[in-house]
Amino acid sequence: MSVQTQYPTASVPPRAETQVRAGGPGVKMVARDVKVYYGAKQALKGIDLDIQENRVMALIGPSGCGKSTFLRCLNRMNDTIENCRVEGLIALDGEDVYGRTIDAVQLRARVGMVFQKPNPFPKSIYDNIAYGPRIHGIATHRDEMDEIVQTSLERAGLWNEVKDRLREPGTGLSGGQQQRLCIARAIAVSPEVILMDEPCSALDPIATAHIEELIDELRENYTIVIVTHNMQQAARVSQKTAFFHLGEMVECDDTEEIFTNPRDERTQGYITGRYG
Amino acid sequence: MSVTATKSRYQSAEFADRLRRRYAAERRFRLAGMAAVGIASLMLVVLLGSIVGKGYTAFWQTQIRLEVTFDKAQVEEGNTMPLLRQALYAVVPEVTDRAGRRSLNELLSSGAPYQLEAMVKANPALVGTKQTVWVLADDEVDQFMKGFIRRDVPESERRLNDIKIGALDKLAAAGAVKSAFNTTLFTAGDSREPEQAGIWGAIVGSFLTLTVTMLLSVPIGVAAAVYLEEFAPKNRWTDLIEVNINNLAAVPSIIFGLLGLAVFLGFFGMPRSAPLVGGLVMALMTLPVIIIASRVALKAVPPSIREAALGVGASPLQTVAHHVLPLAMPGILTGTIIGMARALGETAPLLMIGMVAFIVDIPHGLTDSATALPVQIYMWADSPERAFTERTSAAILVLLAFLILMNGLAVFLRKKFERRW
């Protein structure tokens, strides 16, 4: 069952209307005819995609196909890029994220992000986790904050490794630990969606396996969108996979379907390794 | 076949020759580099050596011991010079004529009576008693004792006549002439008399000026840099502003002085010779330096840190205030201190706004007349007295010490707070 056929692009509501029809039961985020321009260059040529709640959605495709660009639209990280223009509609729980009712800062608290290169703040492990809750006023007492830090680190599977050195700098951890620290930092603010931009590309296979396990566990509580170059990884961690090519979303289906029975020959070509 | 051919090419005599020439070129380059460093070091040593050699004597000052009777009437009248003179005549009783005694009078510093008055003020019980007092000698006596005025030249060409030298010899034989650390140099303001002149007034003036400069240029400069680097859109206007800031950093400092003269003194009617105006002018001059250094430091903070902060929902201002600015701080501090050091050594703009005046008093406020350390050096270098020559060098040494201290602080802060990714 293709997602596109269910929600034709013709039914995109006008921009001014911030309340958007929810994309059906269990759909967390909706993208309709999303076009992104970097100056005169068009990076995305009308993407339609539904992201389902408590599922892992993998975005795959060759370099420069626009999957990272699309991911960064979901929490408006593209706002910081000069000359970047986003058209179309992206909705979170039926609300237009580029509309008036959602602020970019508020959106990023609800849609967290983990980046390609581990980027802990050059502060202590504790402060790395506590920073988000602190600026959002989530914890009022020290005890509460300690608890948030502990649960976040536990969920990220890092607690046992760092519980005795919370005051040491986060930059002193190994690459894999740093990336889990970044995941813990993202979940500390209790987001609804977590975006991951090639979170394992800078890590060794063991650290990668660790993170993949973690992603699978996090699915219970969060909706996850992950960009990856590694097709085995997409197959392992995701339930849905979308294949991007040259700024277009070629195909989106259940991961199993995509990898065993792709309908588009471009998808097949990419999966079988003919290009990419 | 091809392997053999390649092998033989790299083993040929021609190739060996080429290799030798390559190494020779490298050796020549390294020699040239070492020679350059050597010449630069030599020049530095010569420069410092000449300054230290000329200046170190200024840190000592000749004093003369006299047995002074604190006569009640004279002290109350505030006329203590005759007391000192009487004490001096008692040491050399053989000189009795007016001309001779006038020569003797010139052995003592004209500031010596103030010393007695200060003693009486501190301890009124001294009045009516006879005390042993070390008083400042005249600058020419000082120069004579340091060997800069030679006694083997004919009397007519000598700054000190035979009577003075005779009296000094007699005093010296009695152990009544000593060379003591020159505290006056560090506690007094400027003076026409070298032995009473000090750099404290200039140091305070420099300090007041730099305080104004720092309070103005650091917040404005850093704020401008943060806005331009983190918030401003990149368009034709910001490009224009950037070009202009870079140009301003290269504008000769005297132009800033002229600007200060026209705007602050001429238009706003601010006081002449005031550290306030000096600080304003220096702030204008230092601003581009601080903005450029701060922008470089901000640019060096990796974008991943900004993304990380934005990613957890920090607002752009929070991102800058909590993460980017603290990480850029070592670079900003270094730039600021180097800018301040430049301002400390700057003379030309201060000349334009009247801080080149002869000012004896120590300034107490931002609008008091003041001078600055480099201007003091400039003025002393212009003075004809031999004793000012060594004081000029001494003041240069003090200025250099401050500059080295500030640059050292910049290096220390950079090393201490620098972070690597």
XYZ file of C-alpha atoms in Angstrom:
697
model
C 0.000 0.000 0.000
C 1.578 3.211 -1.115
C 1.303 6.274 1.033
C 1.204 8.671 -1.874
C -1.914 7.208 -3.397
C -3.721 7.605 -0.133
C -2.992 11.321 0.207
C -2.853 12.983 -3.196
C -0.934 16.225 -3.384
C -3.965 18.025 -4.738
C -5.527 18.015 -1.287
C -2.843 20.217 0.316
C -4.587 22.884 2.368
C -3.610 26.538 1.911
C -0.602 27.822 3.913
C -2.532 30.249 6.071
C -4.566 27.463 7.557
C -2.493 26.170 10.419
C -4.766 23.331 11.394
C -4.136 20.532 8.970
C -6.141 17.377 8.704
C -4.213 14.734 10.588
C -2.709 12.178 8.293
C -4.861 9.395 9.641
C -4.550 7.351 12.804
C -1.034 6.830 14.076
C 0.501 9.414 11.772
C 2.827 11.762 13.658
C 4.200 13.975 10.929
C 2.949 14.737 7.457
C 4.844 16.241 4.542
C 2.980 17.450 1.502
C 4.624 18.760 -1.666
C 7.710 19.934 0.229
C 10.053 21.865 -2.010
C 13.365 23.255 -0.780
C 15.553 25.724 -2.603
C 19.123 26.705 -1.790
C 19.210 30.037 -3.571
C 18.232 29.194 -7.156
C 19.047 25.510 -6.806
C 16.150 23.230 -6.005
C 17.123 20.512 -3.556
C 13.733 18.866 -2.994
C 11.131 18.591 -5.728
C 7.869 18.050 -3.899
C 8.080 15.409 -1.201
C 4.988 13.683 0.205
C 5.569 11.507 3.202
C 3.745 10.289 6.280
C 5.756 9.493 9.373
C 4.011 7.086 11.694
C 4.041 7.232 15.429
C 6.343 4.869 17.333
C 7.896 3.620 14.145
C 11.373 4.037 12.772
C 11.377 5.590 9.338
C 14.606 5.239 7.390
C 15.491 7.659 4.616
C 17.939 6.147 2.148
C 19.369 7.278 -1.150
C 22.613 8.280 -2.836
C 24.607 11.298 -1.652
C 23.061 14.626 -2.524
C 19.579 13.189 -3.005
C 18.049 15.507 -0.421
C 17.338 13.105 2.425
C 19.265 15.173 4.980
C 17.665 18.333 3.642
C 14.247 16.780 4.145
C 15.151 15.648 7.647
C 16.276 19.142 8.578
C 12.963 20.533 7.348
C 11.136 18.474 9.926
C 12.487 20.523 12.834
C 13.249 23.646 10.827
C 17.017 23.359 11.186
C 17.166 24.702 7.642
C 16.070 28.058 9.017
C 19.662 28.693 10.025
C 20.957 28.223 6.488
C 21.291 31.346 4.451
C 19.220 31.452 1.213
C 17.305 28.320 2.113
C 13.610 28.449 1.218
C 11.031 25.817 2.115
C 7.689 25.482 0.333
C 4.845 23.063 0.876
C 3.453 21.757 4.106
C 4.970 19.929 7.025
C 2.695 19.155 9.931
C 3.304 17.754 13.390
C 0.143 16.294 14.922
C -1.849 18.164 12.304
C -0.212 21.544 12.978
C 1.780 23.313 10.292
C 5.322 23.571 11.666
C 6.018 26.570 9.456
C 2.726 28.175 10.548
C 2.028 30.762 13.177
C 1.009 28.519 16.051
C 4.321 26.695 16.277
C 7.522 28.509 17.056
C 10.800 27.098 15.728
C 12.285 26.894 19.221
C 9.213 25.113 20.558
C 9.208 22.790 17.556
C 12.831 21.786 18.150
C 11.999 20.907 21.726
C 9.290 18.564 20.399
C 11.333 17.255 17.486
C 14.828 16.485 18.724
C 17.835 15.834 16.551
C 20.990 13.716 16.594
C 23.675 14.712 14.150
C 26.093 12.890 11.918
C 29.164 13.795 13.921
C 28.825 13.434 17.687
C 28.682 17.014 18.931
C 28.567 17.078 22.720
C 28.929 20.508 24.300
C 32.426 20.997 25.709
C 30.916 20.827 29.181
C 30.484 18.068 31.743
C 28.444 14.975 30.906
C 25.847 16.120 33.437
C 25.565 19.605 31.942
C 25.262 18.165 28.451
C 22.087 16.362 29.477
C 20.819 19.048 31.841
C 21.142 21.900 29.373
C 17.925 21.234 27.458
C 15.704 20.656 30.513
C 17.266 23.708 32.165
C 16.468 26.164 29.367
C 12.967 24.763 28.999
C 12.353 24.947 32.745
C 11.449 21.262 32.915
C 13.189 20.595 36.212
C 12.781 23.003 39.096
C 14.800 21.199 41.735
C 18.206 19.595 41.722
C 16.694 16.209 42.521
C 14.420 16.381 39.524
C 17.307 17.333 37.304
C 19.433 14.500 38.671
C 16.602 12.148 37.867
C 16.196 13.440 34.332
C 19.924 13.081 33.755
C 19.914 9.546 35.106
C 16.859 8.357 33.146
C 18.108 9.953 29.933
C 21.497 8.306 30.281
C 19.877 5.007 31.196
C 17.636 5.106 28.167
C 20.625 5.895 25.992
C 22.413 2.912 27.541
C 25.236 5.059 28.813
C 24.449 5.313 32.531
C 26.562 2.400 33.711
C 29.574 3.640 31.796
C 29.503 7.236 33.003
C 27.663 7.282 36.336
C 30.916 7.752 38.262
C 32.208 10.587 36.110
C 29.243 12.823 35.401
C 31.408 15.875 36.113
C 33.977 15.016 33.493
C 33.775 16.660 30.081
C 31.524 14.991 27.537
C 34.176 15.518 24.881
C 36.442 13.078 26.724
C 34.227 10.085 25.889
C 34.825 7.752 22.961
C 33.049 8.426 19.663
C 30.300 5.877 20.271
C 29.772 7.083 23.829
C 29.636 10.672 22.617
C 26.925 9.777 20.128
C 24.896 8.025 22.838
C 25.437 11.095 24.998
C 23.963 13.167 22.184
C 20.993 10.799 22.009
C 20.574 11.095 25.785
C 20.744 14.873 25.439
C 18.032 14.737 22.779
C 15.689 12.577 24.861
C 16.279 14.600 28.038
C 13.849 17.257 26.796
C 11.211 14.536 26.163
C 10.676 15.140 22.467
C 7.955 13.394 20.514
C 10.044 12.781 17.415
C 13.779 12.166 17.165
C 15.554 12.892 13.906
C 18.865 11.140 13.302
C 21.148 12.281 10.520
C 23.490 9.353 9.781
C 24.146 8.852 13.490
C 26.543 5.954 12.973
C 28.605 7.130 10.022
C 31.484 8.228 12.253
C 31.411 5.131 14.469
C 33.001 1.703 14.435
C 30.838 -1.451 13.980
C 30.563 -2.211 17.702
C 29.432 1.313 18.601
C 27.079 1.169 15.609
C 25.490 -2.045 16.864
C 25.049 -0.374 20.241
C 23.242 2.592 18.719
C 21.064 0.407 16.518
C 19.918 -1.559 19.543
C 19.190 1.693 21.256
C 17.100 2.962 18.327
C 15.016 -0.175 18.484
C 14.355 0.372 22.196
C 13.569 4.052 21.773
C 10.855 3.221 19.237
C 8.524 2.338 22.093
C 8.349 5.925 23.280
C 9.412 8.023 20.343
C 8.852 8.404 16.650
C 12.186 8.151 14.903
C 13.325 9.287 11.478
C 16.808 8.181 10.538
C 18.907 9.082 7.521
C 21.432 6.427 6.635
C 23.812 5.465 3.876
C 24.008 1.957 5.202
C 21.250 -0.179 3.714
C 21.792 -3.039 6.119
C 21.264 -0.555 8.893
C 18.034 0.670 7.342
C 16.886 -2.912 7.016
C 17.814 -3.692 10.608
C 16.354 -0.738 12.467
C 13.424 0.601 10.456
C 9.863 -0.441 9.845
C 9.300 2.009 7.009
C 11.823 3.046 4.394
C 11.702 5.921 1.954
C 14.060 5.988 -1.024
C 15.171 9.424 -2.191
C 16.775 10.138 -5.536
C 17.763 13.510 -7.026
C 15.446 15.500 -4.811
C 12.482 13.228 -5.292
C 10.944 10.652 -3.027
C 10.859 7.657 -5.316
C 9.291 5.089 -3.109
C 8.119 4.697 0.456
C 6.894 1.440 1.891
C 7.394 -1.102 4.617
C 11.108 -1.772 4.917
C 10.678 -5.398 4.060
C 8.795 -4.528 0.891
C 11.411 -2.036 -0.211
C 14.285 -4.412 0.245
C 12.652 -7.554 -1.112
C 10.245 -6.245 -3.660
C 11.012 -2.687 -4.792
C 8.570 -1.348 -7.320
C 10.731 1.302 -8.911
C 13.783 0.228 -10.844
C 15.824 3.106 -9.407
C 15.178 1.739 -5.944
C 16.142 -1.693 -7.083
C 19.290 -0.365 -8.699
C 20.321 1.433 -5.528
C 19.546 -1.464 -3.214
C 21.375 -3.965 -5.326
C 24.364 -1.636 -5.383
C 24.382 -0.630 -9.021
C 24.880 3.009 -8.003
C 24.922 5.072 -4.868
C 60.804 -4.695 -18.457
C 59.040 -1.566 -17.355
C 60.000 -2.246 -13.754
C 63.650 -2.404 -14.705
C 63.300 0.823 -16.680
C 61.752 2.653 -13.710
C 64.366 1.304 -11.389
C 67.194 2.414 -13.551
C 65.737 5.893 -13.914
C 65.632 6.462 -10.160
C 69.074 4.973 -9.724
C 70.771 6.938 -12.477
C 73.548 9.424 -11.829
C 71.349 12.191 -13.180
C 68.679 11.461 -10.624
C 71.217 11.326 -7.803
C 72.492 14.710 -8.930
C 68.971 16.123 -8.932
C 68.365 14.734 -5.467
C 71.557 16.338 -4.212
C 70.490 19.698 -5.646
C 67.099 19.364 -3.966
C 68.710 18.805 -0.606
C 71.129 21.661 -1.195
C 68.202 23.982 -1.927
C 66.549 22.892 1.286
C 69.713 23.500 3.282
C 70.089 26.951 1.770
C 66.510 27.788 2.659
C 66.969 26.657 6.235
C 70.195 28.626 6.551
C 68.461 31.734 5.217
C 65.667 31.227 7.729
C 68.063 30.833 10.619
C 69.993 33.894 9.480
C 66.765 35.900 9.407
C 65.838 34.812 12.907
C 69.382 35.474 14.060
C 69.421 39.012 12.654
C 66.015 39.750 14.192
C 67.168 38.467 17.584
C 70.381 40.452 17.356
C 68.432 43.636 16.578
C 66.164 42.984 19.541
C 69.140 42.430 21.814
C 70.802 45.627 20.567
C 67.580 47.593 21.044
C 66.875 46.258 24.516
C 70.547 46.449 25.451
C 70.780 50.094 24.506
C 67.583 50.957 26.382
C 68.570 49.046 29.489
C 72.122 50.367 29.292
C 70.902 53.956 29.123
C 68.016 53.543 31.495
C 69.098 51.413 34.433
C 70.983 54.274 36.132
C 67.700 56.208 36.412
C 66.486 53.745 39.019
C 69.123 55.114 41.420
C 69.328 58.653 42.670
C 72.061 60.462 44.593
C 71.191 61.750 48.061
C 73.175 63.984 50.398
C 73.273 63.681 54.180
C 72.936 66.919 56.148
C 72.706 67.780 59.823
C 69.666 70.056 59.777
C 68.522 72.194 62.698
C 64.726 72.507 62.532
C 64.519 76.186 63.507
C 61.035 76.957 64.850
C 60.578 80.377 63.215
C 61.777 79.248 59.798
C 59.710 76.066 59.828
C 56.540 77.935 60.768
C 57.185 80.426 58.006
C 57.465 77.546 55.569
C 60.924 78.702 54.612
C 63.101 75.647 55.157
C 65.575 76.067 52.282
C 67.889 78.288 54.383
C 68.033 75.538 57.024
C 69.377 73.094 54.454
C 71.799 75.671 53.112
C 73.142 76.437 56.587
C 73.715 72.747 57.131
C 75.572 72.520 53.827
C 77.720 75.618 54.538
C 78.696 74.019 57.858
C 80.177 71.074 55.943
C 82.282 73.349 53.719
C 83.187 76.273 55.997
C 86.035 77.426 53.716
C 83.591 78.694 51.033
C 82.368 82.047 52.248
C 81.864 84.295 49.233
C 78.441 84.849 47.615
C 79.341 83.216 44.290
C 80.764 80.184 46.036
C 77.771 79.805 48.289
C 75.441 80.107 45.310
C 77.325 77.197 43.777
C 76.855 75.240 46.986
C 73.125 76.040 46.936
C 72.899 74.381 43.552
C 74.071 71.060 44.962
C 70.695 70.485 46.532
C 67.483 69.743 44.719
C 64.984 72.558 44.729
C 62.533 69.965 46.036
C 64.569 69.240 49.164
C 62.646 71.726 51.412
C 59.401 69.825 50.712
C 61.084 66.810 52.210
C 61.682 68.710 55.461
C 58.119 70.034 55.483
C 56.780 66.517 55.030
C 58.949 65.328 57.935
C 57.651 68.070 60.210
C 54.091 67.388 59.185
C 54.487 63.701 60.012
C 56.238 64.418 63.303
C 55.759 67.964 64.744
C 58.088 67.112 67.641
C 61.024 67.546 65.258
C 60.716 71.317 65.473
C 63.614 72.830 67.408
C 65.767 69.696 67.205
C 68.796 68.796 65.110
C 68.326 65.823 62.777
C 70.318 63.846 60.246
C 68.466 64.043 56.946
C 69.135 62.477 53.532
C 67.955 64.955 50.931
C 67.770 64.751 47.130
C 70.791 66.031 45.276
C 70.456 68.184 42.209
C 70.236 66.277 38.910
C 73.663 67.515 37.808
C 75.218 66.253 41.028
C 73.488 62.950 40.373
C 74.872 62.807 36.844
C 78.350 63.675 38.169
C 78.200 60.911 40.770
C 77.083 58.452 38.070
C 80.108 59.458 36.004
C 78.249 61.126 33.163
C 79.920 64.496 33.902
C 83.660 64.060 33.756
C 85.957 65.986 36.066
C 88.967 65.939 33.701
C 87.534 68.520 31.306
C 88.326 72.230 31.824
C 86.102 73.957 34.362
C 84.614 76.317 31.777
C 83.239 73.398 29.769
C 82.054 71.465 32.771
C 78.465 71.603 34.128
C 79.828 71.456 37.708
C 82.443 73.992 38.775
C 85.422 73.246 41.011
C 83.706 74.532 44.140
C 80.835 72.053 43.712
C 83.198 69.179 42.989
C 85.325 70.111 46.003
C 82.302 70.161 48.257
C 81.034 66.837 46.854
C 84.434 65.220 47.390
C 84.398 66.397 50.960
C 80.858 65.093 51.494
C 81.722 61.804 49.833
C 84.792 61.373 51.995
C 82.592 61.812 55.069
C 80.154 59.186 53.727
C 77.496 61.843 53.287
C 76.718 60.995 49.645
C 74.823 57.847 48.755
C 73.000 56.346 45.839
C 69.521 55.136 46.824
C 66.666 53.512 44.934
C 64.824 56.241 43.055
C 61.327 56.002 44.540
C 60.515 59.460 43.211
C 60.494 58.029 39.701
C 57.555 55.791 40.611
C 55.628 58.087 42.944
C 55.849 61.593 41.477
C 54.284 63.361 38.554
C 56.234 65.234 35.941
C 58.592 68.023 36.941
C 60.981 70.512 35.331
C 63.641 69.165 37.692
C 64.703 65.675 36.619
C 65.401 64.532 40.195
C 61.819 65.353 41.152
C 60.207 63.970 38.003
C 58.335 60.682 38.032
C 56.077 58.602 35.851
C 53.293 57.953 38.360
C 51.158 60.743 36.911
C 51.601 59.282 33.429
C 50.850 55.757 34.655
C 47.640 56.911 36.334
C 46.739 58.856 33.195
C 47.349 55.805 31.041
C 45.338 53.661 33.432
C 42.360 56.042 33.401
C 42.533 56.307 29.617
C 42.703 52.554 29.148
C 39.831 52.009 31.578
C 37.597 54.246 29.482
C 38.839 52.529 26.333
C 38.145 49.074 27.690
C 34.719 49.868 29.140
C 33.639 51.278 25.803
C 35.348 49.163 23.186
C 35.000 45.676 24.675
C 31.206 45.543 25.102
C 30.527 47.442 21.883
C 33.132 45.512 19.910
C 32.035 42.083 21.120
C 28.355 42.907 20.637
C 29.042 44.166 17.117
C 31.060 41.055 16.306
C 28.354 38.737 17.669
C 25.658 40.519 15.712
C 27.627 40.582 12.469
C 28.791 36.987 12.780
C 25.744 35.260 14.236
C 22.642 37.254 13.414
C 23.142 39.689 10.554
C 22.056 38.535 7.104
C 24.891 38.231 4.628
C 24.129 40.858 2.033
C 25.625 43.863 0.313
C 25.218 46.054 3.403
C 26.970 43.714 5.802
C 29.727 43.225 3.217
C 30.119 46.995 3.054
C 30.278 47.209 6.844
C 32.884 44.452 6.972
C 35.090 46.157 4.398
C 34.821 49.413 6.313
C 35.718 47.819 9.632
C 38.793 46.259 8.051
C 39.722 49.630 6.570
C 39.252 51.400 9.902
C 41.731 48.993 11.505
C 44.343 50.262 9.068
C 43.655 53.995 9.494
C 46.686 55.846 10.969
C 46.085 56.605 14.616
C 46.713 60.325 14.250
C 43.568 60.502 12.091
C 41.604 59.205 15.056
C 43.251 61.941 17.108
C 42.095 64.566 14.629
C 38.601 63.086 14.715
C 38.616 63.264 18.515
C 39.817 66.855 18.405
C 37.070 67.851 15.976
C 34.212 65.861 17.470
C 34.827 65.459 21.200
C 36.641 68.717 21.882
C 35.309 70.875 19.084
C 31.706 69.764 18.820
C 30.887 68.342 22.244
C 33.170 70.764 24.105
C 34.781 68.135 26.300
C 37.785 69.146 28.437
C 41.214 69.235 26.866
C 43.944 66.818 28.044
C 41.347 64.639 29.793
C 41.692 60.835 30.034
C 37.974 60.669 29.202
C 38.581 62.059 25.716
C 41.773 60.042 25.338
C 39.833 56.913 26.220
C 37.076 57.755 23.736
C 39.588 58.257 20.928
C 41.461 55.073 21.836
C 38.147 53.201 21.980
C 37.385 54.278 18.415
C 40.826 53.136 17.402
C 40.627 49.800 19.228
C 37.065 48.907 18.174
C 37.950 47.546 14.714
C 40.758 45.457 16.195
C 38.413 43.933 18.773
C 35.618 43.381 16.257
C 37.932 41.616 13.819
C 39.531 39.443 16.523
C 36.129 38.568 17.993
C 34.685 37.652 14.613
C 37.621 35.367 13.909
C 37.158 33.743 17.318
C 33.413 33.293 16.746
C 34.032 31.875 13.288
C 36.386 29.311 14.802
C 33.614 27.830 16.960
C 32.453 24.763 15.014
C 28.916 24.997 13.573
C 28.130 21.616 15.135
C 27.963 23.293 18.539
C 25.370 25.763 17.253
C 23.368 22.918 15.722
C 23.566 20.943 18.949
C 22.182 23.841 20.958
C 19.480 24.687 18.419
C 18.640 20.986 18.216
C 17.627 20.796 21.878
C 15.469 23.882 21.440
C 17.744 26.740 22.490
C 16.815 30.084 20.959
C 19.447 31.744 18.755
C 20.367 34.141 21.567
C 20.671 31.288 24.064
C 22.811 29.392 21.592
C 25.187 32.317 21.333
C 25.178 33.288 25.007
C 25.452 29.779 26.474
C 27.696 28.065 23.963
C 29.243 30.061 21.162
C 30.405 33.095 23.118
C 31.999 31.152 26.003
C 33.880 29.032 23.483
C 35.030 32.113 21.589
C 36.034 33.942 24.780
C 39.748 32.986 24.819
C 40.161 34.338 21.309
C 38.164 37.446 22.115
C 40.230 38.037 25.269
C 43.472 37.659 23.370
C 42.326 40.105 20.714
C 41.128 42.523 23.353
C 44.358 42.450 25.344
C 46.452 42.926 22.229
C 44.197 45.826 21.215
C 44.602 47.302 24.701
C 48.372 46.874 24.559
C 48.355 48.750 21.273
C 46.277 51.511 22.849
C 48.669 51.662 25.811
C 51.610 52.287 23.499
C 49.775 54.784 21.307
C 50.960 58.397 21.336
C 49.844 60.208 18.207
C 46.086 60.539 18.859
C 46.781 61.795 22.395
C 48.952 64.581 21.024
C 45.975 65.855 19.034
C 43.666 66.101 22.021
C 46.112 67.874 24.308
C 47.344 65.048 26.499
C 50.854 66.202 25.671
C 50.758 69.025 28.228
C 53.224 69.431 31.096
C 51.181 68.162 34.022
C 52.690 67.952 37.491
C 49.635 66.788 39.436
C 48.559 63.181 39.621
C 45.138 63.000 37.890
C 42.295 61.981 40.182
C 39.418 61.730 37.757
C 38.480 61.214 34.151
C 38.230 64.919 33.454
C 41.457 65.982 35.220
C 44.296 67.020 33.000
C 46.570 64.086 32.448
C 49.201 62.645 30.205
C 49.984 59.064 29.274
C 53.116 56.966 29.583
C 54.177 57.012 25.907
C 53.478 60.751 25.735
C 55.586 61.240 28.867
C 58.407 59.396 27.128
C 57.960 61.612 24.093
C 58.152 64.744 26.218
C 61.169 63.619 28.249
C 62.983 62.594 25.081
C 62.621 66.227 24.041
C 64.141 67.630 27.257
C 67.707 68.901 27.150
C 68.829 67.794 30.644
C 71.194 64.831 30.706
C 69.215 63.323 33.577
C 66.064 63.176 31.438
C 67.871 60.975 28.905
C 68.213 58.173 31.410
C 64.691 58.782 32.705
C 63.356 58.493 29.157
C 64.951 55.074 28.847
C 63.691 54.094 32.279
C 60.137 55.094 31.338
C 60.477 53.072 28.122
C 61.512 50.092 30.232
C 58.440 50.511 32.437
C 56.195 50.779 29.365
C 57.827 47.699 27.849
C 57.304 45.841 31.113
C 53.569 46.662 30.992
C 53.348 45.601 27.338
C 55.163 42.325 27.964
C 52.905 41.728 30.960
C 49.773 42.290 28.892
C 50.930 40.146 25.988
C 52.042 37.464 28.423
C 48.583 37.559 29.984
C 47.040 37.141 26.530
C 49.213 34.094 25.810
C 48.481 32.653 29.248
C 44.714 33.079 28.903
C 44.735 31.583 25.435
C 46.715 28.563 26.592
C 44.563 28.116 29.671
C 41.101 28.348 28.140
C 41.766 27.202 24.604
C 39.694 24.211 23.556
C 40.376 21.813 20.766
C 37.948 19.720 18.786
